[in-house]
Short mmCIF file of N, CA and C in Angstrom, two decimals:
data_model
loop_
_atom_site.label_atom_id
_atom_site.label_comp_id
_atom_site.label_asym_id
_atom_site.label_seq_id
_atom_site.Cartn_x
_atom_site.Cartn_y
_atom_site.Cartn_z
N UNK A 1 117.15 106.96 92.70
CA UNK A 1 117.19 107.23 94.13
C UNK A 1 115.92 108.00 94.52
N UNK A 2 115.14 107.36 95.38
CA UNK A 2 113.88 107.99 95.80
C UNK A 2 114.15 108.94 96.97
N UNK A 3 113.64 110.12 96.86
CA UNK A 3 113.75 111.10 97.95
C UNK A 3 112.40 111.77 98.09
N UNK A 4 112.03 112.11 99.30
CA UNK A 4 110.80 112.88 99.41
C UNK A 4 111.03 114.18 100.14
N UNK A 5 110.32 115.19 99.67
CA UNK A 5 110.40 116.51 100.27
C UNK A 5 109.03 116.83 100.84
N UNK A 6 109.01 117.20 102.10
CA UNK A 6 107.74 117.54 102.75
C UNK A 6 107.69 119.04 102.95
N UNK A 7 106.67 119.65 102.40
CA UNK A 7 106.52 121.11 102.48
C UNK A 7 105.31 121.41 103.34
N UNK A 8 105.53 122.13 104.43
CA UNK A 8 104.41 122.46 105.33
C UNK A 8 104.39 123.96 105.59
N UNK A 9 103.22 124.47 105.89
CA UNK A 9 103.11 125.89 106.23
C UNK A 9 103.83 126.15 107.55
N UNK A 10 104.48 127.31 107.65
CA UNK A 10 105.15 127.65 108.91
C UNK A 10 104.10 127.82 110.01
N UNK A 11 104.50 127.55 111.26
CA UNK A 11 103.55 127.78 112.35
C UNK A 11 103.12 129.25 112.35
N UNK A 12 101.87 129.50 112.57
CA UNK A 12 101.39 130.88 112.58
C UNK A 12 100.79 131.30 111.27
N UNK A 13 101.13 130.61 110.18
CA UNK A 13 100.52 130.93 108.89
C UNK A 13 99.15 130.26 108.84
N UNK A 14 98.14 131.02 108.50
CA UNK A 14 96.77 130.51 108.45
C UNK A 14 96.64 129.37 107.44
N UNK A 15 95.92 128.32 107.81
CA UNK A 15 95.75 127.17 106.93
C UNK A 15 94.25 126.88 106.74
N UNK A 16 93.62 127.59 105.81
CA UNK A 16 92.17 127.42 105.63
C UNK A 16 91.77 126.00 105.20
N UNK A 17 92.64 125.35 104.42
CA UNK A 17 92.34 123.99 103.98
C UNK A 17 92.31 123.05 105.20
N UNK A 18 93.30 123.23 106.07
CA UNK A 18 93.34 122.43 107.30
C UNK A 18 92.12 122.68 108.17
N UNK A 19 91.73 123.95 108.28
CA UNK A 19 90.54 124.31 109.07
C UNK A 19 89.29 123.64 108.50
N UNK A 20 89.18 123.63 107.17
CA UNK A 20 88.01 123.01 106.52
C UNK A 20 87.96 121.51 106.80
N UNK A 21 89.13 120.87 106.73
CA UNK A 21 89.19 119.43 106.99
C UNK A 21 88.84 119.15 108.45
N UNK A 22 89.37 119.97 109.35
CA UNK A 22 89.07 119.83 110.77
C UNK A 22 87.56 119.90 111.01
N UNK A 23 86.94 120.91 110.41
CA UNK A 23 85.50 121.12 110.55
C UNK A 23 84.73 119.92 109.99
N UNK A 24 85.19 119.43 108.83
CA UNK A 24 84.50 118.30 108.20
C UNK A 24 84.63 117.04 109.05
N UNK A 25 85.82 116.81 109.63
CA UNK A 25 86.01 115.63 110.48
C UNK A 25 85.09 115.69 111.69
N UNK A 26 85.01 116.88 112.30
CA UNK A 26 84.11 117.04 113.44
C UNK A 26 82.67 116.78 113.01
N UNK A 27 82.30 117.31 111.85
CA UNK A 27 80.95 117.11 111.33
C UNK A 27 80.63 115.65 111.05
N UNK A 28 81.64 114.87 110.72
CA UNK A 28 81.44 113.44 110.45
C UNK A 28 81.40 112.62 111.74
N UNK A 29 81.58 113.30 112.87
CA UNK A 29 81.47 112.60 114.15
C UNK A 29 82.79 112.16 114.75
N UNK A 30 83.90 112.57 114.14
CA UNK A 30 85.20 112.23 114.73
C UNK A 30 85.53 113.26 115.80
N UNK A 31 85.39 112.87 117.05
CA UNK A 31 85.75 113.78 118.13
C UNK A 31 87.25 113.70 118.37
N UNK A 32 87.74 114.58 119.23
CA UNK A 32 89.13 114.46 119.65
C UNK A 32 90.15 114.93 118.63
N UNK A 33 89.68 115.59 117.57
CA UNK A 33 90.64 116.15 116.63
C UNK A 33 90.97 117.57 117.11
N UNK A 34 92.21 117.78 117.47
CA UNK A 34 92.57 119.08 118.04
C UNK A 34 93.06 120.07 116.99
N UNK A 35 93.77 119.57 116.00
CA UNK A 35 94.26 120.47 114.96
C UNK A 35 94.55 119.68 113.70
N UNK A 36 94.40 120.33 112.57
CA UNK A 36 94.73 119.71 111.28
C UNK A 36 95.50 120.73 110.45
N UNK A 37 96.62 120.31 109.92
CA UNK A 37 97.39 121.14 108.99
C UNK A 37 97.65 120.32 107.74
N UNK A 38 97.53 120.97 106.60
CA UNK A 38 97.75 120.26 105.34
C UNK A 38 99.04 120.74 104.70
N UNK A 39 99.80 119.82 104.19
CA UNK A 39 101.03 120.17 103.48
C UNK A 39 101.13 119.38 102.19
N UNK A 40 102.27 119.53 101.55
CA UNK A 40 102.52 118.83 100.28
C UNK A 40 103.66 117.85 100.46
N UNK A 41 103.61 116.78 99.70
CA UNK A 41 104.76 115.89 99.67
C UNK A 41 105.17 115.72 98.21
N UNK A 42 106.47 115.92 97.97
CA UNK A 42 106.99 115.81 96.61
C UNK A 42 107.89 114.59 96.58
N UNK A 43 107.50 113.57 95.83
CA UNK A 43 108.32 112.36 95.73
C UNK A 43 109.18 112.48 94.47
N UNK A 44 110.47 112.55 94.70
CA UNK A 44 111.41 112.74 93.59
C UNK A 44 112.15 111.44 93.31
N UNK A 45 112.25 111.10 92.04
CA UNK A 45 113.10 109.98 91.65
C UNK A 45 114.32 110.60 90.97
N UNK A 46 115.44 110.59 91.69
CA UNK A 46 116.63 111.32 91.23
C UNK A 46 117.73 110.36 90.80
N UNK A 47 118.63 110.87 89.97
CA UNK A 47 119.80 110.07 89.58
C UNK A 47 120.62 109.77 90.84
N UNK A 48 121.21 108.58 90.89
CA UNK A 48 122.04 108.21 92.05
C UNK A 48 123.15 109.24 92.21
N UNK A 49 123.45 109.58 93.44
CA UNK A 49 124.55 110.49 93.69
C UNK A 49 124.14 111.96 93.78
N UNK A 50 122.85 112.24 93.58
CA UNK A 50 122.41 113.62 93.76
C UNK A 50 122.58 113.99 95.23
N UNK A 51 123.27 115.07 95.51
CA UNK A 51 123.55 115.37 96.92
C UNK A 51 122.45 116.26 97.54
N UNK A 52 122.48 116.31 98.87
CA UNK A 52 121.46 117.06 99.60
C UNK A 52 121.45 118.52 99.22
N UNK A 53 122.62 119.10 98.92
CA UNK A 53 122.69 120.51 98.58
C UNK A 53 121.86 120.81 97.33
N UNK A 54 121.93 119.90 96.36
CA UNK A 54 121.16 120.09 95.12
C UNK A 54 119.65 120.03 95.41
N UNK A 55 119.28 119.06 96.24
CA UNK A 55 117.85 118.91 96.56
C UNK A 55 117.37 120.15 97.31
N UNK A 56 118.21 120.65 98.21
CA UNK A 56 117.84 121.85 98.97
C UNK A 56 117.68 123.05 98.03
N UNK A 57 118.54 123.12 97.02
CA UNK A 57 118.43 124.20 96.05
C UNK A 57 117.11 124.10 95.27
N UNK A 58 116.73 122.86 94.92
CA UNK A 58 115.43 122.65 94.24
C UNK A 58 114.29 123.19 95.09
N UNK A 59 114.37 122.91 96.39
CA UNK A 59 113.31 123.35 97.31
C UNK A 59 113.27 124.86 97.36
N UNK A 60 114.44 125.49 97.51
CA UNK A 60 114.48 126.95 97.66
C UNK A 60 114.05 127.65 96.38
N UNK A 61 114.39 127.04 95.23
CA UNK A 61 114.09 127.71 93.97
C UNK A 61 112.67 127.43 93.48
N UNK A 62 112.13 126.27 93.79
CA UNK A 62 110.85 125.92 93.17
C UNK A 62 109.83 125.28 94.11
N UNK A 63 110.28 124.28 94.88
CA UNK A 63 109.28 123.44 95.55
C UNK A 63 108.59 124.10 96.73
N UNK A 64 109.31 124.98 97.43
CA UNK A 64 108.73 125.60 98.61
C UNK A 64 108.81 127.12 98.51
N UNK A 65 107.83 127.77 99.06
CA UNK A 65 107.87 129.22 99.20
C UNK A 65 108.38 129.50 100.62
N UNK A 66 109.67 129.78 100.73
CA UNK A 66 110.29 129.82 102.06
C UNK A 66 109.84 131.00 102.92
N UNK A 67 109.08 131.90 102.34
CA UNK A 67 108.51 132.98 103.16
C UNK A 67 107.45 132.41 104.11
N UNK A 68 106.65 131.51 103.59
CA UNK A 68 105.55 130.99 104.42
C UNK A 68 105.62 129.48 104.66
N UNK A 69 106.57 128.81 104.03
CA UNK A 69 106.61 127.35 104.14
C UNK A 69 107.98 126.85 104.63
N UNK A 70 107.95 125.77 105.39
CA UNK A 70 109.15 125.03 105.74
C UNK A 70 109.24 123.80 104.84
N UNK A 71 110.47 123.32 104.63
CA UNK A 71 110.58 122.05 103.92
C UNK A 71 111.56 121.14 104.65
N UNK A 72 111.36 119.85 104.42
CA UNK A 72 112.16 118.83 105.08
C UNK A 72 112.47 117.76 104.03
N UNK A 73 113.73 117.38 103.94
CA UNK A 73 114.13 116.37 102.96
C UNK A 73 114.25 115.03 103.68
N UNK A 74 113.56 114.01 103.16
CA UNK A 74 113.60 112.68 103.81
C UNK A 74 113.98 111.64 102.79
N UNK A 75 114.90 110.78 103.17
CA UNK A 75 115.22 109.63 102.32
C UNK A 75 114.62 108.39 102.95
N UNK A 76 113.67 107.76 102.27
CA UNK A 76 112.99 106.61 102.88
C UNK A 76 113.94 105.41 103.06
N UNK B 1 98.38 113.97 120.48
CA UNK B 1 99.11 112.95 119.74
C UNK B 1 99.20 113.34 118.27
N UNK B 2 100.43 113.52 117.83
CA UNK B 2 100.63 113.93 116.43
C UNK B 2 100.66 112.69 115.53
N UNK B 3 99.92 112.75 114.48
CA UNK B 3 99.92 111.66 113.50
C UNK B 3 99.95 112.29 112.12
N UNK B 4 100.61 111.66 111.19
CA UNK B 4 100.50 112.20 109.85
C UNK B 4 100.01 111.16 108.86
N UNK B 5 99.21 111.65 107.94
CA UNK B 5 98.64 110.79 106.90
C UNK B 5 99.20 111.29 105.58
N UNK B 6 99.78 110.37 104.82
CA UNK B 6 100.33 110.74 103.52
C UNK B 6 99.43 110.16 102.44
N UNK B 7 98.94 111.05 101.60
CA UNK B 7 98.01 110.65 100.54
C UNK B 7 98.72 110.83 99.20
N UNK B 8 98.86 109.75 98.46
CA UNK B 8 99.55 109.84 97.16
C UNK B 8 98.68 109.22 96.07
N UNK B 9 98.85 109.70 94.86
CA UNK B 9 98.12 109.11 93.75
C UNK B 9 98.59 107.68 93.52
N UNK B 10 97.66 106.80 93.16
CA UNK B 10 98.05 105.42 92.87
C UNK B 10 98.95 105.37 91.65
N UNK B 11 99.85 104.38 91.59
CA UNK B 11 100.69 104.26 90.39
C UNK B 11 99.78 104.10 89.17
N UNK B 12 100.11 104.77 88.11
CA UNK B 12 99.31 104.65 86.89
C UNK B 12 98.32 105.79 86.73
N UNK B 13 98.00 106.46 87.83
CA UNK B 13 97.10 107.62 87.73
C UNK B 13 97.94 108.82 87.30
N UNK B 14 97.46 109.51 86.28
CA UNK B 14 98.19 110.65 85.73
C UNK B 14 98.35 111.76 86.76
N UNK B 15 99.55 112.35 86.84
CA UNK B 15 99.82 113.40 87.82
C UNK B 15 100.33 114.65 87.10
N UNK B 16 99.42 115.48 86.59
CA UNK B 16 99.84 116.66 85.82
C UNK B 16 100.67 117.65 86.65
N UNK B 17 100.35 117.76 87.94
CA UNK B 17 101.11 118.68 88.80
C UNK B 17 102.56 118.21 88.91
N UNK B 18 102.74 116.91 89.09
CA UNK B 18 104.08 116.34 89.15
C UNK B 18 104.83 116.54 87.84
N UNK B 19 104.12 116.34 86.74
CA UNK B 19 104.73 116.54 85.41
C UNK B 19 105.20 117.98 85.25
N UNK B 20 104.38 118.93 85.70
CA UNK B 20 104.73 120.35 85.58
C UNK B 20 105.96 120.67 86.41
N UNK B 21 106.03 120.12 87.63
CA UNK B 21 107.19 120.36 88.50
C UNK B 21 108.44 119.74 87.86
N UNK B 22 108.29 118.53 87.32
CA UNK B 22 109.41 117.86 86.65
C UNK B 22 109.95 118.74 85.52
N UNK B 23 109.04 119.24 84.70
CA UNK B 23 109.40 120.10 83.58
C UNK B 23 110.10 121.38 84.07
N UNK B 24 109.57 121.96 85.12
CA UNK B 24 110.15 123.20 85.66
C UNK B 24 111.55 122.96 86.22
N UNK B 25 111.73 121.83 86.92
CA UNK B 25 113.06 121.51 87.47
C UNK B 25 114.08 121.36 86.34
N UNK B 26 113.67 120.66 85.29
CA UNK B 26 114.57 120.49 84.15
C UNK B 26 114.89 121.86 83.54
N UNK B 27 113.88 122.69 83.40
CA UNK B 27 114.08 124.04 82.85
C UNK B 27 115.01 124.90 83.70
N UNK B 28 115.03 124.65 85.01
CA UNK B 28 115.91 125.40 85.91
C UNK B 28 117.33 124.86 85.89
N UNK B 29 117.55 123.79 85.13
CA UNK B 29 118.91 123.26 85.01
C UNK B 29 119.23 122.09 85.91
N UNK B 30 118.21 121.58 86.62
CA UNK B 30 118.45 120.40 87.46
C UNK B 30 118.33 119.15 86.59
N UNK B 31 119.46 118.56 86.25
CA UNK B 31 119.43 117.33 85.48
C UNK B 31 119.21 116.16 86.41
N UNK B 32 119.03 115.00 85.84
CA UNK B 32 118.97 113.78 86.65
C UNK B 32 117.68 113.58 87.42
N UNK B 33 116.67 114.38 87.11
CA UNK B 33 115.37 114.15 87.75
C UNK B 33 114.61 113.17 86.86
N UNK B 34 114.32 111.99 87.40
CA UNK B 34 113.69 110.96 86.57
C UNK B 34 112.18 111.00 86.66
N UNK B 35 111.66 111.30 87.83
CA UNK B 35 110.21 111.35 87.99
C UNK B 35 109.85 112.21 89.18
N UNK B 36 108.69 112.84 89.11
CA UNK B 36 108.19 113.64 90.24
C UNK B 36 106.71 113.30 90.42
N UNK B 37 106.33 113.01 91.65
CA UNK B 37 104.91 112.80 91.96
C UNK B 37 104.58 113.68 93.16
N UNK B 38 103.42 114.30 93.12
CA UNK B 38 103.04 115.19 94.21
C UNK B 38 101.90 114.55 95.01
N UNK B 39 102.00 114.64 96.29
CA UNK B 39 100.93 114.13 97.15
C UNK B 39 100.59 115.13 98.24
N UNK B 40 99.74 114.70 99.14
CA UNK B 40 99.33 115.56 100.25
C UNK B 40 99.79 114.95 101.55
N UNK B 41 100.06 115.81 102.53
CA UNK B 41 100.33 115.31 103.87
C UNK B 41 99.37 116.01 104.82
N UNK B 42 98.70 115.21 105.62
CA UNK B 42 97.73 115.75 106.58
C UNK B 42 98.30 115.53 107.97
N UNK B 43 98.64 116.60 108.66
CA UNK B 43 99.17 116.48 110.02
C UNK B 43 98.03 116.65 111.01
N UNK B 44 97.73 115.57 111.71
CA UNK B 44 96.60 115.57 112.64
C UNK B 44 97.11 115.64 114.06
N UNK B 45 96.49 116.50 114.84
CA UNK B 45 96.77 116.52 116.28
C UNK B 45 95.54 115.91 116.95
N UNK B 46 95.69 114.67 117.41
CA UNK B 46 94.53 113.91 117.90
C UNK B 46 94.60 113.71 119.41
N UNK B 47 93.44 113.47 120.00
CA UNK B 47 93.40 113.15 121.42
C UNK B 47 94.19 111.86 121.65
N UNK B 48 94.89 111.79 122.78
CA UNK B 48 95.66 110.59 123.10
C UNK B 48 94.73 109.38 123.12
N UNK B 49 95.21 108.29 122.60
CA UNK B 49 94.42 107.06 122.64
C UNK B 49 93.57 106.83 121.40
N UNK B 50 93.61 107.77 120.44
CA UNK B 50 92.90 107.53 119.19
C UNK B 50 93.56 106.35 118.49
N UNK B 51 92.77 105.36 118.14
CA UNK B 51 93.40 104.16 117.55
C UNK B 51 93.52 104.25 116.03
N UNK B 52 94.34 103.36 115.49
CA UNK B 52 94.60 103.35 114.05
C UNK B 52 93.33 103.15 113.24
N UNK B 53 92.40 102.34 113.77
CA UNK B 53 91.17 102.06 113.03
C UNK B 53 90.39 103.36 112.79
N UNK B 54 90.37 104.22 113.81
CA UNK B 54 89.65 105.49 113.67
C UNK B 54 90.32 106.38 112.62
N UNK B 55 91.65 106.41 112.67
CA UNK B 55 92.37 107.25 111.69
C UNK B 55 92.14 106.70 110.28
N UNK B 56 92.14 105.38 110.16
CA UNK B 56 91.90 104.78 108.85
C UNK B 56 90.51 105.12 108.34
N UNK B 57 89.54 105.16 109.25
CA UNK B 57 88.18 105.52 108.86
C UNK B 57 88.14 106.97 108.38
N UNK B 58 88.88 107.86 109.07
CA UNK B 58 88.96 109.26 108.63
C UNK B 58 89.47 109.34 107.19
N UNK B 59 90.49 108.53 106.92
CA UNK B 59 91.09 108.53 105.58
C UNK B 59 90.09 108.07 104.54
N UNK B 60 89.42 106.96 104.84
CA UNK B 60 88.49 106.39 103.87
C UNK B 60 87.29 107.29 103.65
N UNK B 61 86.84 107.97 104.71
CA UNK B 61 85.63 108.79 104.59
C UNK B 61 85.91 110.17 104.03
N UNK B 62 87.10 110.73 104.31
CA UNK B 62 87.31 112.13 103.95
C UNK B 62 88.67 112.44 103.33
N UNK B 63 89.74 111.94 103.94
CA UNK B 63 91.07 112.47 103.57
C UNK B 63 91.57 111.97 102.23
N UNK B 64 91.20 110.75 101.87
CA UNK B 64 91.71 110.20 100.61
C UNK B 64 90.55 109.74 99.73
N UNK B 65 90.76 109.85 98.45
CA UNK B 65 89.82 109.28 97.49
C UNK B 65 90.40 107.93 97.08
N UNK B 66 89.89 106.87 97.70
CA UNK B 66 90.56 105.56 97.56
C UNK B 66 90.42 104.96 96.16
N UNK B 67 89.64 105.59 95.31
CA UNK B 67 89.58 105.10 93.92
C UNK B 67 90.91 105.41 93.22
N UNK B 68 91.45 106.60 93.48
CA UNK B 68 92.67 107.00 92.76
C UNK B 68 93.86 107.25 93.68
N UNK B 69 93.62 107.21 94.99
CA UNK B 69 94.72 107.56 95.91
C UNK B 69 94.98 106.45 96.94
N UNK B 70 96.24 106.32 97.31
CA UNK B 70 96.64 105.48 98.44
C UNK B 70 96.88 106.38 99.64
N UNK B 71 96.73 105.81 100.83
CA UNK B 71 97.12 106.59 102.01
C UNK B 71 97.95 105.73 102.94
N UNK B 72 98.76 106.42 103.72
CA UNK B 72 99.66 105.75 104.65
C UNK B 72 99.63 106.53 105.96
N UNK B 73 99.47 105.84 107.07
CA UNK B 73 99.42 106.51 108.38
C UNK B 73 100.79 106.38 109.02
N UNK B 74 101.37 107.51 109.44
CA UNK B 74 102.70 107.48 110.06
C UNK B 74 102.65 108.20 111.40
N UNK B 75 103.23 107.59 112.39
CA UNK B 75 103.38 108.27 113.68
C UNK B 75 104.84 108.67 113.84
N UNK B 76 105.10 109.98 113.91
CA UNK B 76 106.51 110.41 113.97
C UNK B 76 107.17 109.97 115.29
#
């Protein structure tokens, strides 16, 4: 069972990597870029029947730092 | 206009970060994890009317290394 977890910085948390990409895009001539934020995507291949509560526990314990990051569980 | 670009390693390319997360999840007692792959998500806030071709050019020029990575453009 394929599941993906998207981990992004909370709004208000500084994102230097995103700022660098934004600057580079502007430098390459791409106008109209207003903001860039970078996050992580974790693609999990889980045993069938793994419930959302277990996946959420994985996120809280390991995949995301909930002090500064939000996570979202998506099933494609 | 919010757009997101998902950059993942091509199948067959070694993913040590994913392997480490897989190992850590197993160590934490989460059974049934068959595979873990880690990728990047780039959340772009673009001027309205930016077309897909421009976003694809951004990916090819900067956001993804197309030798080892695939990218996917998603509009939420």
